[in-house]
Amino acid sequence: DQQVKQNSPSLSVQEGRISILNCDYTNSMFDYFLWYKKYPAEGPTFLISISSIKDKNEDGRFTVFLNKSAKHLSLHIVPSQPGDSAVYFCAAPYSGAGSYQLTFGKGTKLSVIP
Amino acid sequence: GAGVSQSPSNKVTEKGKDVELRCDPISGHTALYWYRQSLGQGLEFLIYFQGNSAPDKSGLPSDRFSAERTGGSVSTLTIQRTQQEDSAVYLCASSLAGWGYTFGSGTRLTVV
């Protein structure tokens, strides 16, 4: 049962335009969300996070929006650059017994076209 | 070292053989995680070590999978009697606290 869902496996965007990557979740107990970026043959790297007490968190060109009522979050990249081409994973902490494990979506492959 | 180191980077093995995957976490990081990513899937949690506490093995898919962490540092993930469905990228991550993971580059395991 996928608790974090990324329904778009891929996205293509022109350089300079906005990229919007979406993520839905089913567990209303999730109170913190993270986005990771992964290049081929490398491990995922942390990009940005958001706590459920906020509805927006911004870091440079990256902004994450959280809509708790819709159980939906999105990552906006403005302006998109070719170096942003990667797979982006949405993740939420699994509130198991003291374990900081993360539940990940399947990822969205972003291609930024020069 | 500066980052999380995993070896080998690639491993091809015959079905039924045992494999060992190694992870060298960042020095001083007390938490260590193993995840795997099968083709077209997200990262799937396998096991978590925190200091000297008993590991959280809740994600291990079968008793063919085991992991240990020696001296609070290096970890080895062992898969016995490998099956084709074990083919995946196995990722190790370490952290000092909470969800501040640093991932290694992974081991791509192919079972033929």
Tab-separated table of C-alpha atoms in Angstrom:
chain	number	residue	atom	x	y	z
A	1	ASP	CA	0.000	0.000	0.000
A	2	GLN	CA	1.727	3.121	-1.272
A	3	GLN	CA	1.330	5.838	1.338
A	4	VAL	CA	3.252	8.401	-0.713
A	5	LYS	CA	2.311	8.647	-4.365
A	6	GLN	CA	3.938	10.416	-7.244
A	7	ASN	CA	1.598	9.797	-10.126
A	8	SER	CA	3.685	11.365	-12.865
A	9	PRO	CA	6.667	9.180	-13.748
A	10	SER	CA	8.159	11.880	-15.953
A	11	LEU	CA	7.977	15.574	-16.742
A	12	SER	CA	9.613	17.665	-19.477
A	13	VAL	CA	10.020	21.415	-19.120
A	14	GLN	CA	11.750	24.097	-21.153
A	15	GLU	CA	14.732	25.795	-19.572
A	16	GLY	CA	13.690	28.950	-17.759
A	17	ARG	CA	10.104	27.821	-17.184
A	18	ILE	CA	8.538	26.520	-13.992
A	19	SER	CA	8.684	22.818	-13.076
A	20	ILE	CA	5.934	21.540	-10.807
A	21	LEU	CA	6.314	18.100	-9.297
A	22	ASN	CA	3.389	16.662	-7.388
A	23	CYS	CA	3.052	14.263	-4.503
A	24	ASP	CA	-0.003	12.875	-2.721
A	25	TYR	CA	-0.124	11.028	0.563
A	26	THR	CA	-2.717	8.916	2.306
A	27	ASN	CA	-1.602	8.910	5.940
A	28	SER	CA	-2.990	11.951	7.746
A	29	MET	CA	-0.501	11.309	10.570
A	30	PHE	CA	2.405	12.400	8.384
A	31	ASP	CA	3.643	15.734	9.722
A	32	TYR	CA	6.881	16.266	7.846
A	33	PHE	CA	7.803	15.867	4.214
A	34	LEU	CA	11.062	15.821	2.325
A	35	TRP	CA	12.112	16.047	-1.307
A	36	TYR	CA	15.191	14.271	-2.581
A	37	LYS	CA	16.922	14.635	-5.915
A	38	LYS	CA	18.745	11.771	-7.569
A	39	TYR	CA	21.151	11.804	-10.491
A	40	PRO	CA	21.962	8.543	-12.320
A	41	ALA	CA	24.502	6.342	-10.529
A	42	GLU	CA	24.403	8.562	-7.455
A	43	GLY	CA	22.539	8.337	-4.183
A	44	PRO	CA	19.593	10.632	-3.479
A	45	THR	CA	20.465	14.000	-1.976
A	46	PHE	CA	18.225	16.014	0.298
A	47	LEU	CA	16.690	19.038	-1.400
A	48	ILE	CA	14.052	20.680	0.763
A	49	SER	CA	11.561	19.806	3.479
A	50	ILE	CA	8.378	21.134	5.012
A	51	SER	CA	6.690	20.696	8.356
A	52	SER	CA	2.921	20.343	8.548
A	53	ILE	CA	2.725	23.547	10.616
A	54	LYS	CA	3.635	25.429	7.443
A	55	ASP	CA	2.060	25.532	4.026
A	56	LYS	CA	5.116	26.802	2.175
A	57	ASN	CA	8.878	26.569	2.427
A	58	GLU	CA	11.216	28.317	0.051
A	59	ASP	CA	14.913	27.827	-0.636
A	60	GLY	CA	16.268	29.741	-3.590
A	61	ARG	CA	14.708	28.433	-6.776
A	62	PHE	CA	12.920	25.638	-4.906
A	63	THR	CA	9.595	26.037	-3.110
A	64	VAL	CA	7.511	23.307	-1.557
A	65	PHE	CA	3.804	23.830	-0.967
A	66	LEU	CA	1.710	21.714	1.379
A	67	ASN	CA	-2.081	21.387	1.249
A	68	LYS	CA	-2.985	19.315	4.295
A	69	SER	CA	-6.694	19.142	3.583
A	70	ALA	CA	-5.992	17.670	0.150
A	71	LYS	CA	-3.048	15.583	1.416
A	72	HIS	CA	-1.015	17.017	-1.413
A	73	LEU	CA	2.335	18.667	-1.753
A	74	SER	CA	4.183	20.071	-4.690
A	75	LEU	CA	7.715	21.131	-5.489
A	76	HIS	CA	8.152	24.181	-7.694
A	77	ILE	CA	11.429	24.930	-9.422
A	78	VAL	CA	11.707	28.408	-10.902
A	79	PRO	CA	13.446	28.989	-13.222
A	80	SER	CA	14.237	25.444	-14.312
A	81	GLN	CA	17.799	24.759	-15.424
A	82	PRO	CA	19.257	21.809	-17.380
A	83	GLY	CA	21.197	20.777	-14.261
A	84	ASP	CA	17.874	20.200	-12.526
A	85	SER	CA	17.290	17.173	-14.763
A	86	ALA	CA	17.096	14.297	-12.294
A	87	VAL	CA	14.633	12.023	-10.538
A	88	TYR	CA	12.801	13.704	-7.677
A	89	PHE	CA	11.434	11.701	-4.765
A	90	CYS	CA	8.876	12.816	-2.247
A	91	ALA	CA	9.219	11.196	1.194
A	92	ALA	CA	7.564	11.204	4.579
A	93	PRO	CA	8.801	9.826	7.889
A	94	TYR	CA	7.183	6.613	8.996
A	95	SER	CA	6.163	7.053	12.579
A	96	GLY	CA	7.281	3.624	13.656
A	97	ALA	CA	8.680	2.858	17.069
A	98	GLY	CA	11.686	5.136	17.269
A	99	SER	CA	12.856	4.443	13.760
A	100	TYR	CA	13.603	7.302	11.430
A	101	GLN	CA	12.680	5.386	8.322
A	102	LEU	CA	11.248	7.243	5.365
A	103	THR	CA	8.465	6.224	3.033
A	104	PHE	CA	9.269	7.270	-0.529
A	105	GLY	CA	7.205	7.813	-3.622
A	106	LYS	CA	8.242	6.174	-6.889
A	107	GLY	CA	9.822	9.360	-8.156
A	108	THR	CA	9.303	11.737	-11.058
A	109	LYS	CA	11.976	12.055	-13.722
A	110	LEU	CA	12.382	15.708	-14.653
A	111	SER	CA	13.963	16.616	-17.959
A	112	VAL	CA	14.791	20.283	-18.497
A	113	ILE	CA	15.244	20.988	-22.168
A	114	PRO	CA	17.791	23.667	-23.095
B	1	GLY	CA	35.549	9.494	4.948
B	2	ALA	CA	33.787	12.470	3.439
B	3	GLY	CA	30.715	10.563	2.347
B	4	VAL	CA	28.945	7.238	2.601
B	5	SER	CA	30.894	4.622	0.710
B	6	GLN	CA	29.335	1.470	-0.713
B	7	SER	CA	30.996	-1.506	-2.343
B	8	PRO	CA	30.857	-3.032	-4.792
B	9	SER	CA	29.198	-0.488	-7.052
B	10	ASN	CA	27.951	-3.273	-9.300
B	11	LYS	CA	27.444	-6.948	-8.627
B	12	VAL	CA	26.219	-9.640	-10.986
B	13	THR	CA	25.509	-12.967	-9.360
B	14	GLU	CA	23.930	-16.249	-10.294
B	15	LYS	CA	20.568	-17.180	-8.858
B	16	GLY	CA	21.023	-19.179	-5.673
B	17	LYS	CA	24.365	-17.641	-4.694
B	18	ASP	CA	24.919	-15.541	-1.568
B	19	VAL	CA	26.048	-11.913	-1.820
B	20	GLU	CA	27.442	-9.412	0.646
B	21	LEU	CA	27.077	-5.677	0.206
B	22	ARG	CA	29.164	-3.288	2.253
B	23	CYS	CA	28.482	0.180	3.591
B	24	ASP	CA	30.966	2.551	5.198
B	25	PRO	CA	28.996	5.377	6.833
B	26	ILE	CA	30.191	8.880	7.558
B	27	SER	CA	32.452	8.833	10.588
B	28	GLY	CA	30.515	9.715	13.748
B	29	HIS	CA	27.084	9.053	12.266
B	30	THR	CA	25.249	6.829	14.717
B	31	ALA	CA	22.303	5.924	12.503
B	32	LEU	CA	22.631	3.690	9.455
B	33	TYR	CA	19.900	2.634	7.031
B	34	TRP	CA	19.577	0.227	4.156
B	35	TYR	CA	17.056	0.854	1.397
B	36	ARG	CA	16.586	-0.733	-1.987
B	37	GLN	CA	15.153	0.577	-5.218
B	38	SER	CA	13.748	-1.948	-7.624
B	39	LEU	CA	13.094	-0.978	-11.239
B	40	GLY	CA	10.262	1.542	-11.454
B	41	GLN	CA	9.762	1.631	-7.711
B	42	GLY	CA	10.480	4.053	-4.934
B	43	LEU	CA	13.022	3.462	-2.243
B	44	GLU	CA	11.972	0.645	0.055
B	45	PHE	CA	13.159	0.619	3.664
B	46	LEU	CA	15.006	-2.537	4.716
B	47	ILE	CA	16.738	-2.078	8.061
B	48	TYR	CA	17.874	0.615	10.503
B	49	PHE	CA	20.706	0.632	13.034
B	50	GLN	CA	20.973	3.227	15.792
B	51	GLY	CA	23.980	3.112	18.056
B	52	ASN	CA	23.981	0.019	20.237
B	53	SER	CA	20.217	-0.440	20.109
B	54	ALA	CA	18.615	-3.491	18.544
B	55	PRO	CA	18.155	-2.853	14.815
B	56	ASP	CA	14.754	-2.218	13.269
B	57	LYS	CA	14.499	-5.118	10.813
B	58	SER	CA	10.866	-4.546	9.937
B	59	GLY	CA	11.574	-3.868	6.263
B	60	LEU	CA	13.555	-6.995	5.450
B	61	PRO	CA	11.505	-8.834	2.794
B	62	SER	CA	12.436	-12.379	3.805
B	63	ASP	CA	14.691	-14.377	6.107
B	64	ARG	CA	17.184	-14.629	3.253
B	65	PHE	CA	18.119	-11.031	4.072
B	66	SER	CA	20.239	-10.117	7.067
B	67	ALA	CA	22.460	-7.234	8.069
B	68	GLU	CA	24.965	-6.464	10.730
B	69	ARG	CA	26.855	-3.440	11.856
B	70	THR	CA	30.224	-4.005	13.454
B	71	GLY	CA	31.655	-1.608	16.005
B	72	GLY	CA	28.959	0.928	15.311
B	73	SER	CA	30.497	1.665	11.925
B	74	VAL	CA	30.706	-0.555	8.840
B	75	SER	CA	27.579	-2.482	7.887
B	76	THR	CA	27.158	-5.561	5.710
B	77	LEU	CA	23.896	-6.568	4.073
B	78	THR	CA	23.816	-10.256	3.194
B	79	ILE	CA	21.371	-11.865	0.803
B	80	GLN	CA	21.372	-15.657	0.821
B	81	ARG	CA	20.213	-17.828	-2.050
B	82	THR	CA	19.605	-14.831	-4.280
B	83	GLN	CA	16.516	-14.723	-6.480
B	84	GLN	CA	15.874	-12.675	-9.605
B	85	GLU	CA	13.440	-10.453	-7.713
B	86	ASP	CA	16.333	-9.377	-5.494
B	87	SER	CA	17.771	-7.439	-8.441
B	88	ALA	CA	17.753	-3.783	-7.401
B	89	VAL	CA	19.945	-0.893	-6.363
B	90	TYR	CA	20.764	-1.242	-2.675
B	91	LEU	CA	21.314	2.112	-0.990
B	92	CYS	CA	22.895	2.772	2.354
B	93	ALA	CA	22.471	6.033	4.260
B	94	SER	CA	23.794	7.379	7.517
B	95	SER	CA	22.803	10.261	9.738
B	96	LEU	CA	23.802	11.960	12.941
B	97	ALA	CA	20.217	12.625	13.966
B	98	GLY	CA	16.712	12.442	12.652
B	99	TRP	CA	16.101	12.464	8.933
B	100	GLY	CA	19.270	14.232	7.879
B	101	TYR	CA	20.343	11.293	5.747
B	102	THR	CA	23.378	11.142	3.523
B	103	PHE	CA	23.054	8.370	0.965
B	104	GLY	CA	25.812	6.406	-0.681
B	105	SER	CA	25.851	5.829	-4.434
B	106	GLY	CA	24.432	2.356	-4.042
B	107	THR	CA	25.231	-1.164	-5.188
B	108	ARG	CA	23.459	-2.308	-8.339
B	109	LEU	CA	22.726	-6.003	-7.864
B	110	THR	CA	21.759	-8.112	-10.853
B	111	VAL	CA	20.739	-11.710	-10.304
B	112	VAL	CA	20.923	-13.806	-13.468
